[in-house]
């Protein structure tokens, strides 16, 4: 695991999800969550511990 934080895109479906860039585990937000609460959010993967930043949302 690296100390560097990678950035990933989130995807808007039923939930807004972002996948860990290291292991692919999905991190989810409720559909009603505002974009400004998601973009820039730093998540830590519950599976492998990798930290990653969400830098956009795909429609």
Short mmCIF file of N, CA and C in Angstrom, two decimals:
data_model
loop_
_atom_site.label_atom_id
_atom_site.label_comp_id
_atom_site.label_asym_id
_atom_site.label_seq_id
_atom_site.Cartn_x
_atom_site.Cartn_y
_atom_site.Cartn_z
N UNK A 1 0.84 -1.18 0.00
CA UNK A 1 0.00 0.00 0.00
C UNK A 1 0.88 1.24 0.00
N UNK A 2 0.59 2.19 -0.83
CA UNK A 2 1.36 3.40 -0.99
C UNK A 2 0.75 4.54 -0.17
N UNK A 3 1.57 5.51 0.21
CA UNK A 3 1.07 6.69 0.91
C UNK A 3 0.41 7.67 -0.05
N UNK A 4 0.64 7.50 -1.36
CA UNK A 4 0.06 8.39 -2.36
C UNK A 4 -1.43 8.09 -2.52
N UNK A 5 -2.24 9.13 -2.62
CA UNK A 5 -3.68 8.97 -2.79
C UNK A 5 -4.02 9.09 -4.27
N UNK A 6 -4.58 8.03 -4.85
CA UNK A 6 -5.00 8.06 -6.24
C UNK A 6 -6.36 8.73 -6.36
N UNK A 7 -6.66 9.26 -7.53
CA UNK A 7 -7.96 9.85 -7.80
C UNK A 7 -8.74 8.94 -8.73
N UNK A 8 -10.05 8.83 -8.50
CA UNK A 8 -10.90 7.97 -9.32
C UNK A 8 -12.18 8.71 -9.67
N UNK A 9 -12.89 8.24 -10.71
CA UNK A 9 -14.21 8.75 -11.07
C UNK A 9 -15.26 7.95 -10.33
N UNK A 10 -16.34 8.61 -9.95
CA UNK A 10 -17.51 7.92 -9.41
C UNK A 10 -18.51 7.76 -10.54
N UNK A 11 -19.41 6.82 -10.42
CA UNK A 11 -20.42 6.57 -11.45
C UNK A 11 -21.81 6.69 -10.83
N UNK A 12 -22.71 7.41 -11.53
CA UNK A 12 -24.06 7.61 -11.03
C UNK A 12 -24.98 6.54 -11.64
N UNK A 13 -25.45 5.62 -10.81
CA UNK A 13 -26.43 4.61 -11.22
C UNK A 13 -27.55 4.67 -10.19
N UNK A 14 -27.99 3.56 -9.65
CA UNK A 14 -28.97 3.60 -8.57
C UNK A 14 -28.32 4.24 -7.35
N UNK A 15 -27.08 3.87 -7.09
CA UNK A 15 -26.25 4.52 -6.09
C UNK A 15 -25.13 5.21 -6.85
N UNK A 16 -24.45 6.11 -6.20
CA UNK A 16 -23.24 6.69 -6.78
C UNK A 16 -22.09 5.88 -6.20
N UNK A 17 -21.33 5.23 -7.06
CA UNK A 17 -20.27 4.34 -6.59
C UNK A 17 -18.91 4.72 -7.17
N UNK A 18 -17.88 4.43 -6.41
CA UNK A 18 -16.50 4.57 -6.86
C UNK A 18 -15.78 3.29 -6.49
N UNK A 19 -14.96 2.79 -7.39
CA UNK A 19 -14.23 1.55 -7.14
C UNK A 19 -12.81 1.85 -6.68
N UNK A 20 -12.35 1.10 -5.71
CA UNK A 20 -10.98 1.21 -5.24
C UNK A 20 -10.03 0.95 -6.42
N UNK A 21 -9.06 1.84 -6.66
CA UNK A 21 -8.14 1.63 -7.78
C UNK A 21 -7.19 0.45 -7.55
N UNK A 22 -7.06 -0.01 -6.32
CA UNK A 22 -6.14 -1.11 -6.01
C UNK A 22 -6.81 -2.47 -6.16
N UNK A 23 -8.00 -2.67 -5.54
CA UNK A 23 -8.62 -4.00 -5.53
C UNK A 23 -9.99 -4.04 -6.21
N UNK A 24 -10.58 -2.87 -6.53
CA UNK A 24 -11.86 -2.85 -7.23
C UNK A 24 -13.09 -2.88 -6.34
N UNK A 25 -12.91 -2.93 -5.02
CA UNK A 25 -14.05 -2.93 -4.10
C UNK A 25 -14.83 -1.62 -4.26
N UNK A 26 -16.16 -1.69 -4.30
CA UNK A 26 -16.99 -0.51 -4.53
C UNK A 26 -17.29 0.24 -3.24
N UNK A 27 -17.22 1.56 -3.30
CA UNK A 27 -17.58 2.44 -2.20
C UNK A 27 -18.82 3.18 -2.66
N UNK A 28 -19.91 3.17 -1.90
CA UNK A 28 -21.17 3.73 -2.37
C UNK A 28 -21.69 4.89 -1.56
N UNK A 29 -22.38 5.79 -2.25
CA UNK A 29 -23.07 6.93 -1.66
C UNK A 29 -24.55 6.81 -2.00
N UNK A 30 -25.42 7.31 -1.15
CA UNK A 30 -26.84 7.33 -1.46
C UNK A 30 -27.10 8.27 -2.64
N UNK A 31 -28.10 7.96 -3.45
CA UNK A 31 -28.41 8.71 -4.66
C UNK A 31 -28.62 10.20 -4.37
N UNK A 32 -29.21 10.55 -3.22
CA UNK A 32 -29.50 11.94 -2.89
C UNK A 32 -28.31 12.75 -2.41
N UNK A 33 -27.14 12.15 -2.30
CA UNK A 33 -25.96 12.85 -1.83
C UNK A 33 -25.56 13.91 -2.86
N UNK A 34 -25.30 15.13 -2.40
CA UNK A 34 -24.93 16.22 -3.32
C UNK A 34 -23.56 15.97 -3.94
N UNK A 35 -23.40 16.40 -5.19
CA UNK A 35 -22.13 16.23 -5.90
C UNK A 35 -20.96 16.83 -5.12
N UNK A 36 -21.18 18.01 -4.52
CA UNK A 36 -20.07 18.66 -3.82
C UNK A 36 -19.67 17.93 -2.54
N UNK A 37 -20.49 17.01 -2.07
CA UNK A 37 -20.13 16.17 -0.93
C UNK A 37 -19.30 14.97 -1.38
N UNK A 38 -19.39 14.62 -2.65
CA UNK A 38 -18.71 13.44 -3.19
C UNK A 38 -17.39 13.81 -3.85
N UNK A 39 -17.41 14.84 -4.71
CA UNK A 39 -16.20 15.25 -5.43
C UNK A 39 -15.20 15.81 -4.42
N UNK A 40 -14.03 15.25 -4.42
CA UNK A 40 -12.98 15.64 -3.48
C UNK A 40 -12.95 14.78 -2.22
N UNK A 41 -13.96 13.90 -2.05
CA UNK A 41 -14.03 13.03 -0.88
C UNK A 41 -12.90 12.00 -0.94
N UNK A 42 -12.22 11.82 0.18
CA UNK A 42 -11.18 10.79 0.27
C UNK A 42 -11.77 9.59 1.00
N UNK A 43 -11.82 8.46 0.30
CA UNK A 43 -12.35 7.22 0.85
C UNK A 43 -11.20 6.28 1.20
N UNK A 44 -11.44 5.41 2.16
CA UNK A 44 -10.48 4.36 2.47
C UNK A 44 -11.16 3.03 2.23
N UNK A 45 -10.59 2.22 1.38
CA UNK A 45 -11.17 0.93 1.02
C UNK A 45 -11.30 0.04 2.26
N UNK A 46 -12.47 -0.53 2.43
CA UNK A 46 -12.71 -1.41 3.57
C UNK A 46 -12.06 -2.78 3.37
N UNK A 47 -11.70 -3.11 2.16
CA UNK A 47 -11.08 -4.41 1.87
C UNK A 47 -9.56 -4.38 2.01
N UNK A 48 -8.91 -3.38 1.36
CA UNK A 48 -7.44 -3.41 1.32
C UNK A 48 -6.79 -2.21 2.02
N UNK A 49 -7.59 -1.20 2.43
CA UNK A 49 -7.03 -0.06 3.15
C UNK A 49 -6.49 1.06 2.29
N UNK A 50 -6.54 0.93 0.96
CA UNK A 50 -6.05 1.97 0.06
C UNK A 50 -6.92 3.21 0.18
N UNK A 51 -6.29 4.38 0.25
CA UNK A 51 -7.03 5.64 0.24
C UNK A 51 -7.07 6.17 -1.18
N UNK A 52 -8.24 6.70 -1.58
CA UNK A 52 -8.37 7.28 -2.91
C UNK A 52 -9.34 8.45 -2.86
N UNK A 53 -9.13 9.42 -3.77
CA UNK A 53 -9.94 10.63 -3.83
C UNK A 53 -10.87 10.55 -5.04
N UNK A 54 -12.12 10.94 -4.86
CA UNK A 54 -13.09 10.98 -5.96
C UNK A 54 -13.02 12.34 -6.61
N UNK A 55 -12.70 12.38 -7.90
CA UNK A 55 -12.50 13.68 -8.56
C UNK A 55 -13.56 14.01 -9.59
N UNK A 56 -14.56 13.18 -9.76
CA UNK A 56 -15.63 13.48 -10.71
C UNK A 56 -16.68 12.39 -10.67
N UNK A 57 -17.81 12.69 -11.32
CA UNK A 57 -18.92 11.73 -11.39
C UNK A 57 -19.32 11.57 -12.84
N UNK A 58 -19.32 10.33 -13.33
CA UNK A 58 -19.76 10.05 -14.69
C UNK A 58 -21.27 9.92 -14.70
N UNK A 59 -21.90 10.44 -15.69
CA UNK A 59 -23.37 10.35 -15.81
C UNK A 59 -23.75 9.12 -16.60
#
